[in-house]
Coordinates of N, CA and C in Angstrom, one line a residue:
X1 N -3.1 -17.7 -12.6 CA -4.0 -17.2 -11.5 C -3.2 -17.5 -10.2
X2 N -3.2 -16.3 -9.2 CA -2.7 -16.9 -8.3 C -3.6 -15.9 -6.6
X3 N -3.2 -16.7 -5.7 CA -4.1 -16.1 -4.8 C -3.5 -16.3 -3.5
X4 N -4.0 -15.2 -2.2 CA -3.0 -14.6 -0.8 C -3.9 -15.1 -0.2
X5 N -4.1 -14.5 1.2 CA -4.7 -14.5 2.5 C -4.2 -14.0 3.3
X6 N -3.8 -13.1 3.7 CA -3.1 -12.6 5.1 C -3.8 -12.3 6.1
X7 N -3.7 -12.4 7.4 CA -4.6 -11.7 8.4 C -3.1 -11.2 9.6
X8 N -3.4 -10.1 9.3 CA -2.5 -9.3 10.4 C -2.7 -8.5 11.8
X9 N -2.1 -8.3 12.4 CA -2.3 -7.7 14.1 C -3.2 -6.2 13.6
X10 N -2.7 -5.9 13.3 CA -2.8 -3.9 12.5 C -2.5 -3.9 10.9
X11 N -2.9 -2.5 10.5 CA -2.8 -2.2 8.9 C -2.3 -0.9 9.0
X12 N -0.6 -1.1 8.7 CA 0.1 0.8 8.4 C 0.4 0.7 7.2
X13 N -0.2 1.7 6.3 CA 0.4 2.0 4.7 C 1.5 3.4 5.0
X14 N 2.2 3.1 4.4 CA 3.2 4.1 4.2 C 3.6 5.0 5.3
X15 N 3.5 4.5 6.6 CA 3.8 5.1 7.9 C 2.8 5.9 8.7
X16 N 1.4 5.8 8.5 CA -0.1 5.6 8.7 C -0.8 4.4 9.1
X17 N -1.2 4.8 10.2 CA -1.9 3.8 10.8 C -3.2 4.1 10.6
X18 N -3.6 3.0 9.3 CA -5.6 2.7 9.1 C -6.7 2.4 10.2
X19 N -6.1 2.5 11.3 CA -7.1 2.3 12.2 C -8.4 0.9 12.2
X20 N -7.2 -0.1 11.8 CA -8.0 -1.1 11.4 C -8.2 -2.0 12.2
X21 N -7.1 -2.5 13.6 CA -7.0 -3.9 14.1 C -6.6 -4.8 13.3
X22 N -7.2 -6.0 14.0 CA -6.8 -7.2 13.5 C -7.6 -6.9 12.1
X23 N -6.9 -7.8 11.0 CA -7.9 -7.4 9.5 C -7.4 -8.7 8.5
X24 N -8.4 -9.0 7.7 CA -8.2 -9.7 7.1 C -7.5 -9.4 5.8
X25 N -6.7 -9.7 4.8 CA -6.1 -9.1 3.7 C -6.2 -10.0 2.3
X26 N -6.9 -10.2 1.8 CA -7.1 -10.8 0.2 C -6.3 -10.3 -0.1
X27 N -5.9 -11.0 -1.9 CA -5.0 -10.8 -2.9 C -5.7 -11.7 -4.2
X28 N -6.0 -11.6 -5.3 CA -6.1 -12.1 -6.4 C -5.8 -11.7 -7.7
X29 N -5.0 -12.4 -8.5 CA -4.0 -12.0 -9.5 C -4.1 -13.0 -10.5
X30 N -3.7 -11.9 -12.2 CA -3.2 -12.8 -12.8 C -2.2 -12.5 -13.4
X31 N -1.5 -12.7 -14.8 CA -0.7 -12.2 -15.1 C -0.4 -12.8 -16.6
X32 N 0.0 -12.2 -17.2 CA 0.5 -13.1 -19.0 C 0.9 -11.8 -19.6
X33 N 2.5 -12.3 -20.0 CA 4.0 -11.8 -21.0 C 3.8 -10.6 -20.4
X34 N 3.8 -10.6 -19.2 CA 4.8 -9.2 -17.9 C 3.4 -8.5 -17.9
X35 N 2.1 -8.2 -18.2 CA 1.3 -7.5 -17.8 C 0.7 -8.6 -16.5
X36 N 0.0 -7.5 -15.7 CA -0.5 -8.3 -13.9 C -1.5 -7.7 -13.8
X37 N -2.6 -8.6 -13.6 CA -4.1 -7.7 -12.7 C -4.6 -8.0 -11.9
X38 N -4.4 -7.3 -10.7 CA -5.1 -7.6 -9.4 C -5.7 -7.2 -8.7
X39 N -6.8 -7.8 -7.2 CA -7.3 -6.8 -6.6 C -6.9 -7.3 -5.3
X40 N -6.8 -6.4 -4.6 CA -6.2 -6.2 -3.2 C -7.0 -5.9 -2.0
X41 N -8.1 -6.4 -1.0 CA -8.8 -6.2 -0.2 C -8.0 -6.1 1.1
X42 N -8.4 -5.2 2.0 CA -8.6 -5.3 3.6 C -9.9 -5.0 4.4
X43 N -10.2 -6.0 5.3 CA -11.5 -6.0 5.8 C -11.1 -6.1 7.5
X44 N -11.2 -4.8 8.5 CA -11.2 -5.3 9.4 C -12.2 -6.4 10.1
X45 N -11.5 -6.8 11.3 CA -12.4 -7.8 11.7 C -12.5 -7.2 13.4
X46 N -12.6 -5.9 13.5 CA -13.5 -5.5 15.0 C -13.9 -4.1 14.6
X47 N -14.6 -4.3 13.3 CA -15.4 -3.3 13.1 C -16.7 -2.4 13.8
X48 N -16.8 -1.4 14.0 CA -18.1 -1.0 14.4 C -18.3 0.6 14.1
X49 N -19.5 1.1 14.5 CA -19.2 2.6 14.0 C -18.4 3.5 13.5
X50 N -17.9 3.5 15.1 CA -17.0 4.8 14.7 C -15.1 4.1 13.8
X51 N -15.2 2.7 13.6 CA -14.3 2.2 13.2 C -14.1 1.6 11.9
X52 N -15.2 2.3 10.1 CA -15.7 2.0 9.4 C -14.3 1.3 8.2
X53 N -14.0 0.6 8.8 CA -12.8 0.2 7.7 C -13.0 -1.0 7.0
X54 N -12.6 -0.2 5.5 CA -13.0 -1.7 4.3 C -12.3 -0.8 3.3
X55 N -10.9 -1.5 2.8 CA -10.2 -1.3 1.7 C -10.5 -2.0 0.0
X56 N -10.9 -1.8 -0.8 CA -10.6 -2.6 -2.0 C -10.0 -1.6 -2.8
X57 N -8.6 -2.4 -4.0 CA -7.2 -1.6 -4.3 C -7.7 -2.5 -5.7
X58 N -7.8 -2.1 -7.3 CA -7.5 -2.6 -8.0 C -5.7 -2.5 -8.9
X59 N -5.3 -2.9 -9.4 CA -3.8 -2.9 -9.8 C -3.2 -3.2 -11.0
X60 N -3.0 -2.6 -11.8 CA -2.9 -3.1 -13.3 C -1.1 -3.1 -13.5
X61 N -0.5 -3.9 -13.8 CA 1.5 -3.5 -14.1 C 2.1 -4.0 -15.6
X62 N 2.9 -3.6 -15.6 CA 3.8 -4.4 -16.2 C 5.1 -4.1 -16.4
X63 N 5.5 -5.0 -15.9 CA 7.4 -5.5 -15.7 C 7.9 -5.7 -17.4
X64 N 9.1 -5.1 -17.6 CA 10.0 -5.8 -18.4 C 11.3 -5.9 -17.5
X65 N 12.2 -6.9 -17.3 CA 13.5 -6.8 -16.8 C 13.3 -6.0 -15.1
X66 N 13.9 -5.6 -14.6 CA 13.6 -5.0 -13.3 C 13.1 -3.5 -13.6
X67 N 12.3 -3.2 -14.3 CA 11.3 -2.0 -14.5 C 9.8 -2.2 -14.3
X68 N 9.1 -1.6 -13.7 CA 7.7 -1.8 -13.6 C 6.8 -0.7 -13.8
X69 N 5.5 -0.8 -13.9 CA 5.2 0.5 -14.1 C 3.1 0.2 -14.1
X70 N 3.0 0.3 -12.5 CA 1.5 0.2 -12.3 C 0.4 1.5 -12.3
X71 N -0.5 1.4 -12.6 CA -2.1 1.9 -11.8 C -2.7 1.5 -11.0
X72 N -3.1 1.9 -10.3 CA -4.0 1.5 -9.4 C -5.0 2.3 -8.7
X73 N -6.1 2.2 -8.7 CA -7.3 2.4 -7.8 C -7.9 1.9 -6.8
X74 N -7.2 2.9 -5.5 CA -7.3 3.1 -4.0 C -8.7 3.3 -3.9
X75 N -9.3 2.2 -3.3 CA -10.8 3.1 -2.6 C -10.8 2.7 -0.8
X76 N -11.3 3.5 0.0 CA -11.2 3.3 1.1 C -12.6 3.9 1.9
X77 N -13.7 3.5 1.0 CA -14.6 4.1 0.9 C -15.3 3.9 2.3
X78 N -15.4 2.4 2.8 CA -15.5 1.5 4.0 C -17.0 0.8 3.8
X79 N -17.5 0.2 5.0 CA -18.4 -0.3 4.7 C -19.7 0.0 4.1
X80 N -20.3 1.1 4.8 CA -21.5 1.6 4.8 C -21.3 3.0 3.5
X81 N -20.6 3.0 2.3 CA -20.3 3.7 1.5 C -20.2 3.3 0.3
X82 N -21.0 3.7 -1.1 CA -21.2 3.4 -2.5 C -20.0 3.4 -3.1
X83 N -19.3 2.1 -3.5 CA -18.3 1.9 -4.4 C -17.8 2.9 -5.5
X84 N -19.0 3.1 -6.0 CA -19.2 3.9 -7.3 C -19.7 5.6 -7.0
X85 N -18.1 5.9 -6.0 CA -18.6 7.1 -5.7 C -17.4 7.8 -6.0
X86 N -17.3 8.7 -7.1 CA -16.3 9.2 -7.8 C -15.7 10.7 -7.6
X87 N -16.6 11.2 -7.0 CA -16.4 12.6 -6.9 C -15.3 13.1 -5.9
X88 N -14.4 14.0 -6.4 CA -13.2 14.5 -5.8 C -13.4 15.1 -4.2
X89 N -12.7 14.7 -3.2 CA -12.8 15.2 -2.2 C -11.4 15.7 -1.4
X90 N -11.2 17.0 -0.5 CA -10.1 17.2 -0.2 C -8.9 16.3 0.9
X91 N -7.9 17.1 0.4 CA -6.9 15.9 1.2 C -6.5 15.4 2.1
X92 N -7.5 16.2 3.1 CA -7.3 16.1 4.9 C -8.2 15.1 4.8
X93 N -9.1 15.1 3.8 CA -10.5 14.2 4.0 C -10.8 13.0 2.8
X94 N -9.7 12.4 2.5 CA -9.8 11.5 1.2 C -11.3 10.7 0.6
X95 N -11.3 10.5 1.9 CA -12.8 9.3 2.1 C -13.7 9.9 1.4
X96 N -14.0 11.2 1.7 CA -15.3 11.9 0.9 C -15.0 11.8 -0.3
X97 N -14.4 11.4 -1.0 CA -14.3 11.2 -3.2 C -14.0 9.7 -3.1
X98 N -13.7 8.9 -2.0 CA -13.9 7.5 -2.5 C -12.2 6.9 -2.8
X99 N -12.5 7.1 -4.1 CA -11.3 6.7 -5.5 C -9.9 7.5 -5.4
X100 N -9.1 7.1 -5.2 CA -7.9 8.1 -5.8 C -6.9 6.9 -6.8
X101 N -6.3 7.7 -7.5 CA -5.9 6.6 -8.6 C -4.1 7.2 -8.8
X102 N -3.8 6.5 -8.6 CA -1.9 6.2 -8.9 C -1.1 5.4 -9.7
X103 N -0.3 6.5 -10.0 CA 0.7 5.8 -11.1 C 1.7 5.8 -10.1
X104 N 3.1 4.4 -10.2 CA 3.7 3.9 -9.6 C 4.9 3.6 -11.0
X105 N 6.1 4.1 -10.5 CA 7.1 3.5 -11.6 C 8.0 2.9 -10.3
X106 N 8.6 1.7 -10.5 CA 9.7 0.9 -9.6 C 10.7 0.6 -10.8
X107 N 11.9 0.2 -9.7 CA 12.9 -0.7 -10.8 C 13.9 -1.1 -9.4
X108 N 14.2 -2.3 -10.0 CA 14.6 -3.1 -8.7 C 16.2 -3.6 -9.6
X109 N 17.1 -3.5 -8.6 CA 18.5 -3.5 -9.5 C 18.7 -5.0 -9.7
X110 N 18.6 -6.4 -9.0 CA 18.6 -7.3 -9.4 C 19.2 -8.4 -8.1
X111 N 19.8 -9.6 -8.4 CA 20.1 -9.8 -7.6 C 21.9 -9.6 -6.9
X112 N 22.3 -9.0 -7.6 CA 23.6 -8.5 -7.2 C 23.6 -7.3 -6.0
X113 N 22.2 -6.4 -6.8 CA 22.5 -5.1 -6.1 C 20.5 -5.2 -5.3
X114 N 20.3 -5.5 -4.7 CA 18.7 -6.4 -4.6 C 18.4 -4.7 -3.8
X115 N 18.1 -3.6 -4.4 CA 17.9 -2.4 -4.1 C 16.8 -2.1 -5.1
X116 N 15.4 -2.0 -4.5 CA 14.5 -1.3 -5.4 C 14.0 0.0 -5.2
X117 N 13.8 0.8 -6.0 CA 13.5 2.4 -6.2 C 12.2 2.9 -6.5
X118 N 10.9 3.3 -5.4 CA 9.8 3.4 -6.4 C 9.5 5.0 -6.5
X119 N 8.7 5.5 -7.5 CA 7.6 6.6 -7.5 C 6.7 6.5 -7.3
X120 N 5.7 6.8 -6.8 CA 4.0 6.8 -6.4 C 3.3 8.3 -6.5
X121 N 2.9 8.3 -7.4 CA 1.8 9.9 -7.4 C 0.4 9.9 -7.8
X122 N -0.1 10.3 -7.0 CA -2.0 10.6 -7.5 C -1.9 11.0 -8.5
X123 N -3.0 11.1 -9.3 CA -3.5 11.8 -10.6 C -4.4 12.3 -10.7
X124 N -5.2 11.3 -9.8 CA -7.0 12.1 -10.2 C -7.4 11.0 -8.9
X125 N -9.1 11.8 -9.0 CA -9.5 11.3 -7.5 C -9.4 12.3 -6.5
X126 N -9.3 11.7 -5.3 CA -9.7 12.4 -4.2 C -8.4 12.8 -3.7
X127 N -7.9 13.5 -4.5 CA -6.9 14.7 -3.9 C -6.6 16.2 -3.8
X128 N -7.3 16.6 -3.3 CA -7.3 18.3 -3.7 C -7.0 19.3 -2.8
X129 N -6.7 20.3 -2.5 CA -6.2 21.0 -1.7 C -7.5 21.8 -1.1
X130 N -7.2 21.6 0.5 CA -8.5 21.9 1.4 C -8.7 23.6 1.3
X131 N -7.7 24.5 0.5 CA -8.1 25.8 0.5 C -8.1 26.4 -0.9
X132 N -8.6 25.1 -1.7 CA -8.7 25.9 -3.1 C -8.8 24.5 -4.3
X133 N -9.3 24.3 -5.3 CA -9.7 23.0 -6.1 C -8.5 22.6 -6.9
X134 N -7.3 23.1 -6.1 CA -6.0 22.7 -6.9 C -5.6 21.2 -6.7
X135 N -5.3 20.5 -7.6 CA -4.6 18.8 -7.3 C -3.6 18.9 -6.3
X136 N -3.2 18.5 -5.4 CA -2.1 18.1 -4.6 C -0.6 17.4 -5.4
X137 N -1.8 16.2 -6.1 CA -0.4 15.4 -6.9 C 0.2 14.8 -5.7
X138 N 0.1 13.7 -4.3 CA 0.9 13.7 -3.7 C 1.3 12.4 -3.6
X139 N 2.3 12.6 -3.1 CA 3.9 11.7 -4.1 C 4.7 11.3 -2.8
X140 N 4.6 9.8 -2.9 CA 5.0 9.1 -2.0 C 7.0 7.7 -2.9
X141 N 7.7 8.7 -2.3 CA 9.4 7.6 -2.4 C 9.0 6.4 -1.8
X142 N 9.9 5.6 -1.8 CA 10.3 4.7 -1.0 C 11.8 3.5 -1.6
X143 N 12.3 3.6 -0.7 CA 13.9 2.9 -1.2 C 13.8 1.1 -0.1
X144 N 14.3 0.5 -0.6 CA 14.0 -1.0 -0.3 C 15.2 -2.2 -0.6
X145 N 15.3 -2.6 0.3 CA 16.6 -3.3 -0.2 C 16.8 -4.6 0.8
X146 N 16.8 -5.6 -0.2 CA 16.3 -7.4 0.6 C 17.8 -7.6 0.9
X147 N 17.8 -8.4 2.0 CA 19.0 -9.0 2.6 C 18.6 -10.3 2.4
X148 N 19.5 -11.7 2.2 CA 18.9 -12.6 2.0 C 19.6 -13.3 3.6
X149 N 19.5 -14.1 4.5 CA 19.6 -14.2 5.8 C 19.2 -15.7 6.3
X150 N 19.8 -16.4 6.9 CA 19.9 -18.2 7.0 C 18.3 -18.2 7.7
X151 N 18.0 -19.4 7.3 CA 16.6 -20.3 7.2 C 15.7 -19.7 6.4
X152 N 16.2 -19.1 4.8 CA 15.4 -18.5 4.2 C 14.5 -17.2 4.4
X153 N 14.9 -16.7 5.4 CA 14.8 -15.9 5.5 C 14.7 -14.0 5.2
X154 N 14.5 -13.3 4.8 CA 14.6 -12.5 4.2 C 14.2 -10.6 4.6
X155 N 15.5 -9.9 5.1 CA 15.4 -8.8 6.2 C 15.4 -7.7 5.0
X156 N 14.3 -6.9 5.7 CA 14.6 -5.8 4.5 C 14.1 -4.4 5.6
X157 N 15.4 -3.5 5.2 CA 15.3 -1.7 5.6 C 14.9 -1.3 4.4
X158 N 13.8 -0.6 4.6 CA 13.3 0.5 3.8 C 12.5 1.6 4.3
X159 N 12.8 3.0 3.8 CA 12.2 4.4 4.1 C 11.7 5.1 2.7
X160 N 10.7 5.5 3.4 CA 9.9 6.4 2.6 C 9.6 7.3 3.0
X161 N 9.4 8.8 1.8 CA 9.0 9.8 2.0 C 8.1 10.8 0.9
X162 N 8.1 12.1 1.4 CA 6.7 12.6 0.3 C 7.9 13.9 0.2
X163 N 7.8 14.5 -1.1 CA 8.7 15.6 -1.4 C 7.9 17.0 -1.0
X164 N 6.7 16.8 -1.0 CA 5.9 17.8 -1.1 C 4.8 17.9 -0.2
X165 N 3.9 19.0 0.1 CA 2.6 19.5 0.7 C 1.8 18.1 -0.1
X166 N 1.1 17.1 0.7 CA -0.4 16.7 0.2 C -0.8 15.9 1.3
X167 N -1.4 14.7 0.6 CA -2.0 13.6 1.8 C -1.2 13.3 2.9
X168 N 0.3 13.3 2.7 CA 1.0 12.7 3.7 C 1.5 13.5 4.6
X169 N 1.6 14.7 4.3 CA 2.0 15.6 4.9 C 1.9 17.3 4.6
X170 N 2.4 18.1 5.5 CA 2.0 19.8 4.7 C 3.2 20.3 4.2
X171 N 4.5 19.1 4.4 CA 5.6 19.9 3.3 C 6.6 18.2 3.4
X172 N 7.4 18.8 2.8 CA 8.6 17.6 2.6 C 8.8 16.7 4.0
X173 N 8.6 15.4 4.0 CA 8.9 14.8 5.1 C 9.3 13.2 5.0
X174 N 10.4 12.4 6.0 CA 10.3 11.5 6.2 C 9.0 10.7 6.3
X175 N 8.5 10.1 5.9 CA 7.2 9.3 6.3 C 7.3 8.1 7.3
X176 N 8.2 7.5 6.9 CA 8.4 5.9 7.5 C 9.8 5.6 7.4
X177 N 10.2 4.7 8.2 CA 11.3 3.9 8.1 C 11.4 2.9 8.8
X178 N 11.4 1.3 8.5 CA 10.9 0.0 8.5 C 11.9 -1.2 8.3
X179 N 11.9 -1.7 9.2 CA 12.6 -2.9 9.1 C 11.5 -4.6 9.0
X180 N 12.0 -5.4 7.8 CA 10.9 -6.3 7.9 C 11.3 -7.4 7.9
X181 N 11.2 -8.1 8.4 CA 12.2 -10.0 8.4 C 10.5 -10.9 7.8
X182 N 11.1 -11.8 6.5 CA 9.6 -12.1 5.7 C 10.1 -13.5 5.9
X183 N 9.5 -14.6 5.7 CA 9.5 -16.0 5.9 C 8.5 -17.0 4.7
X184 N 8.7 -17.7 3.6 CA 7.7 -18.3 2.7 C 7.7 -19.5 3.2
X185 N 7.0 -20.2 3.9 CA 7.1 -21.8 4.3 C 5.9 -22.6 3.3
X186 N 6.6 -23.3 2.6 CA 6.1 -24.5 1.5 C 5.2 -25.6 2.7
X187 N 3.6 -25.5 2.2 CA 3.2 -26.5 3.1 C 2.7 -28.0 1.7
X188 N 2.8 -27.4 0.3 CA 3.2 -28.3 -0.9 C 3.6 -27.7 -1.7
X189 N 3.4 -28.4 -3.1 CA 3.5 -28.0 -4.4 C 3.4 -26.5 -4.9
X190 N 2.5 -26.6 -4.4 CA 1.3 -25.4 -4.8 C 0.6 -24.4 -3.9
X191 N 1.0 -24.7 -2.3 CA 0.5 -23.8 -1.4 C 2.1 -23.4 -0.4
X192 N 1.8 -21.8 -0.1 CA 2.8 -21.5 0.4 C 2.3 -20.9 2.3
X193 N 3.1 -20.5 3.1 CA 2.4 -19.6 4.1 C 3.5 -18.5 4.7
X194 N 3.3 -17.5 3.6 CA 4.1 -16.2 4.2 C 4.0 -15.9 5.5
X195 N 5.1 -15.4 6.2 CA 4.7 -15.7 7.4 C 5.9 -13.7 8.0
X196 N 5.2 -12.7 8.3 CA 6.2 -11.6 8.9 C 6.0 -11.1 9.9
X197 N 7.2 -10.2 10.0 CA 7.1 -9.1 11.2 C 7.8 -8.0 10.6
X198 N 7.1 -6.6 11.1 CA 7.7 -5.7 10.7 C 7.7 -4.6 11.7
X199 N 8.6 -4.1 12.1 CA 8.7 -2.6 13.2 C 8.8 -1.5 12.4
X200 N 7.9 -0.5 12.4 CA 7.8 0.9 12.2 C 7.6 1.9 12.4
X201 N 8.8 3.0 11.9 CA 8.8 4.1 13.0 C 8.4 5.1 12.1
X202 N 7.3 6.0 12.3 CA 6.7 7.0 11.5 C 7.1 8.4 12.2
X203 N 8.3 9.2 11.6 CA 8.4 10.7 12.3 C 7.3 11.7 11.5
X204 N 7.0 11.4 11.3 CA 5.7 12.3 10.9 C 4.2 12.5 12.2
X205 N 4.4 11.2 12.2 CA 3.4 11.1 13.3 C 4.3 10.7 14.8
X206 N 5.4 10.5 15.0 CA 6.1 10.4 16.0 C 5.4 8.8 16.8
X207 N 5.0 7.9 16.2 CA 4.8 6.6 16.4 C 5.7 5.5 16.2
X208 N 5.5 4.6 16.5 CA 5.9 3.2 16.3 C 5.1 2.2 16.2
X209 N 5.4 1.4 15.5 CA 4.3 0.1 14.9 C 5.4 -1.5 15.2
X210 N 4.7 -2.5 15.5 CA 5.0 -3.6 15.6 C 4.1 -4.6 14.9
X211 N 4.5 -5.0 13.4 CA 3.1 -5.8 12.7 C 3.3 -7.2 12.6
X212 N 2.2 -7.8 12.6 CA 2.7 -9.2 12.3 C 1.6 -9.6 11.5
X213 N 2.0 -10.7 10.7 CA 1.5 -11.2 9.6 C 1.3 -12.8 9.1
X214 N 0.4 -13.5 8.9 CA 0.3 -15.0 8.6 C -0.2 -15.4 7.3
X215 N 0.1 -15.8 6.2 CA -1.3 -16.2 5.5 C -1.0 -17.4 4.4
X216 N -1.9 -17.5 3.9 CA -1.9 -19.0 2.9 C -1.8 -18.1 1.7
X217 N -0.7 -18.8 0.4 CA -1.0 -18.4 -0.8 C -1.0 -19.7 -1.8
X218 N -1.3 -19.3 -3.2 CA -1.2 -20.5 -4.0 C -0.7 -19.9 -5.3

């Protein structure tokens, strides 16, 4: 069993900004002979109306050697919205179906070549095309690569992108491109406190992000 805490300034997934603020970030996990199951919360914390944000992510994997290969069920349903609301909605408008569910293949080269590779694609859920009940399917890259850097420290460039028309975009686009410097400070045995910062530049949306990050794990 193991377990996070993060509270961060902002919440950008994949070069989108959730419109969250400051936000709290859970993690709980377990794991046994390379299968992992976890769930993954964000809850802002200057919530109100027009600012209904409440993430819960469940996550099922499993690793052999540097291959992985997850599910997961995205809901971003928010506060004042039924968990258990399944129905497909289009992709300008995710929220209205709730759920969208993704398969994810990675493979991370190791530590000689510390370069990881992922695929991300919906399957079902709330993705569909706003002029006709066709799936989107949309498909999110991303390339990643840890630099290891004195006081433990640990810099990583990575960019992502979507090949095609869907959620992230209406045709092939850069999405993100991110630099992140991460920090794990041992306060014992058994408790750690990740500690980041990450700048991001989203040409899709022609923004920039500056994130910061604190939290306790075990």
């Amino acid at each position: 069993m193991n377990g996070n805490n993060d509270l961060v300034n902002n919440y950008v997934w994949r070069g989108m900004d959730q419109n969250s603020g400051f936000s709290v970030q859970p993690t709980l996990g377990m794991s046994y002979k390379g299968f992992s199951l976890s769930v993954w919360g964000s809850q802002s914390l200057t919530n109100n109306a027009e600012r209904d944000v409440q993430e819960l992510d469940l996550n099922l994997s499993y690793s052999i050697g540097g291959l992985s290969a997850t599910l997961t069920d995205y809901w971003w349903g928010g506060l004042h919205n039924p968990y258990g609301y399944y129905k497909e909605g289009p992709a300008d408008n995710p929220i209205d179906g709730g759920h969208h569910f993704e398969a994810t293949v990675a493979y991370n080269f190791g530590t000689k070549l510390p370069l990881t590779l992922s695929w991300s694609t919906w399957f079902a859920g709330a993705d569909v095309r706003t002029d006709s009940d066709k799936r989107c399917y949309s498909t999110y890259i991303n390339a990643s690569y840890d630099i290891a850097c004195p006081a433990d420290v640990t810099l990583t460039p990575s960019v992502g992108c979507t090949p095609w028309q869907g959620y992230y975009n209406d045709k092939a686009a850069i999405t993100d491109i991110s630099l992140k410097a991460a920090k794990d400070v041992a306060l014992s045995d058994k408790l750690s406190m990740p500690v980041f910062v990450q700048a991001i530049a989203s040409p899709i949306n022609d923004h920039v992000y500056l994130v910061a990050g604190v939290g306790i794990g075990f």
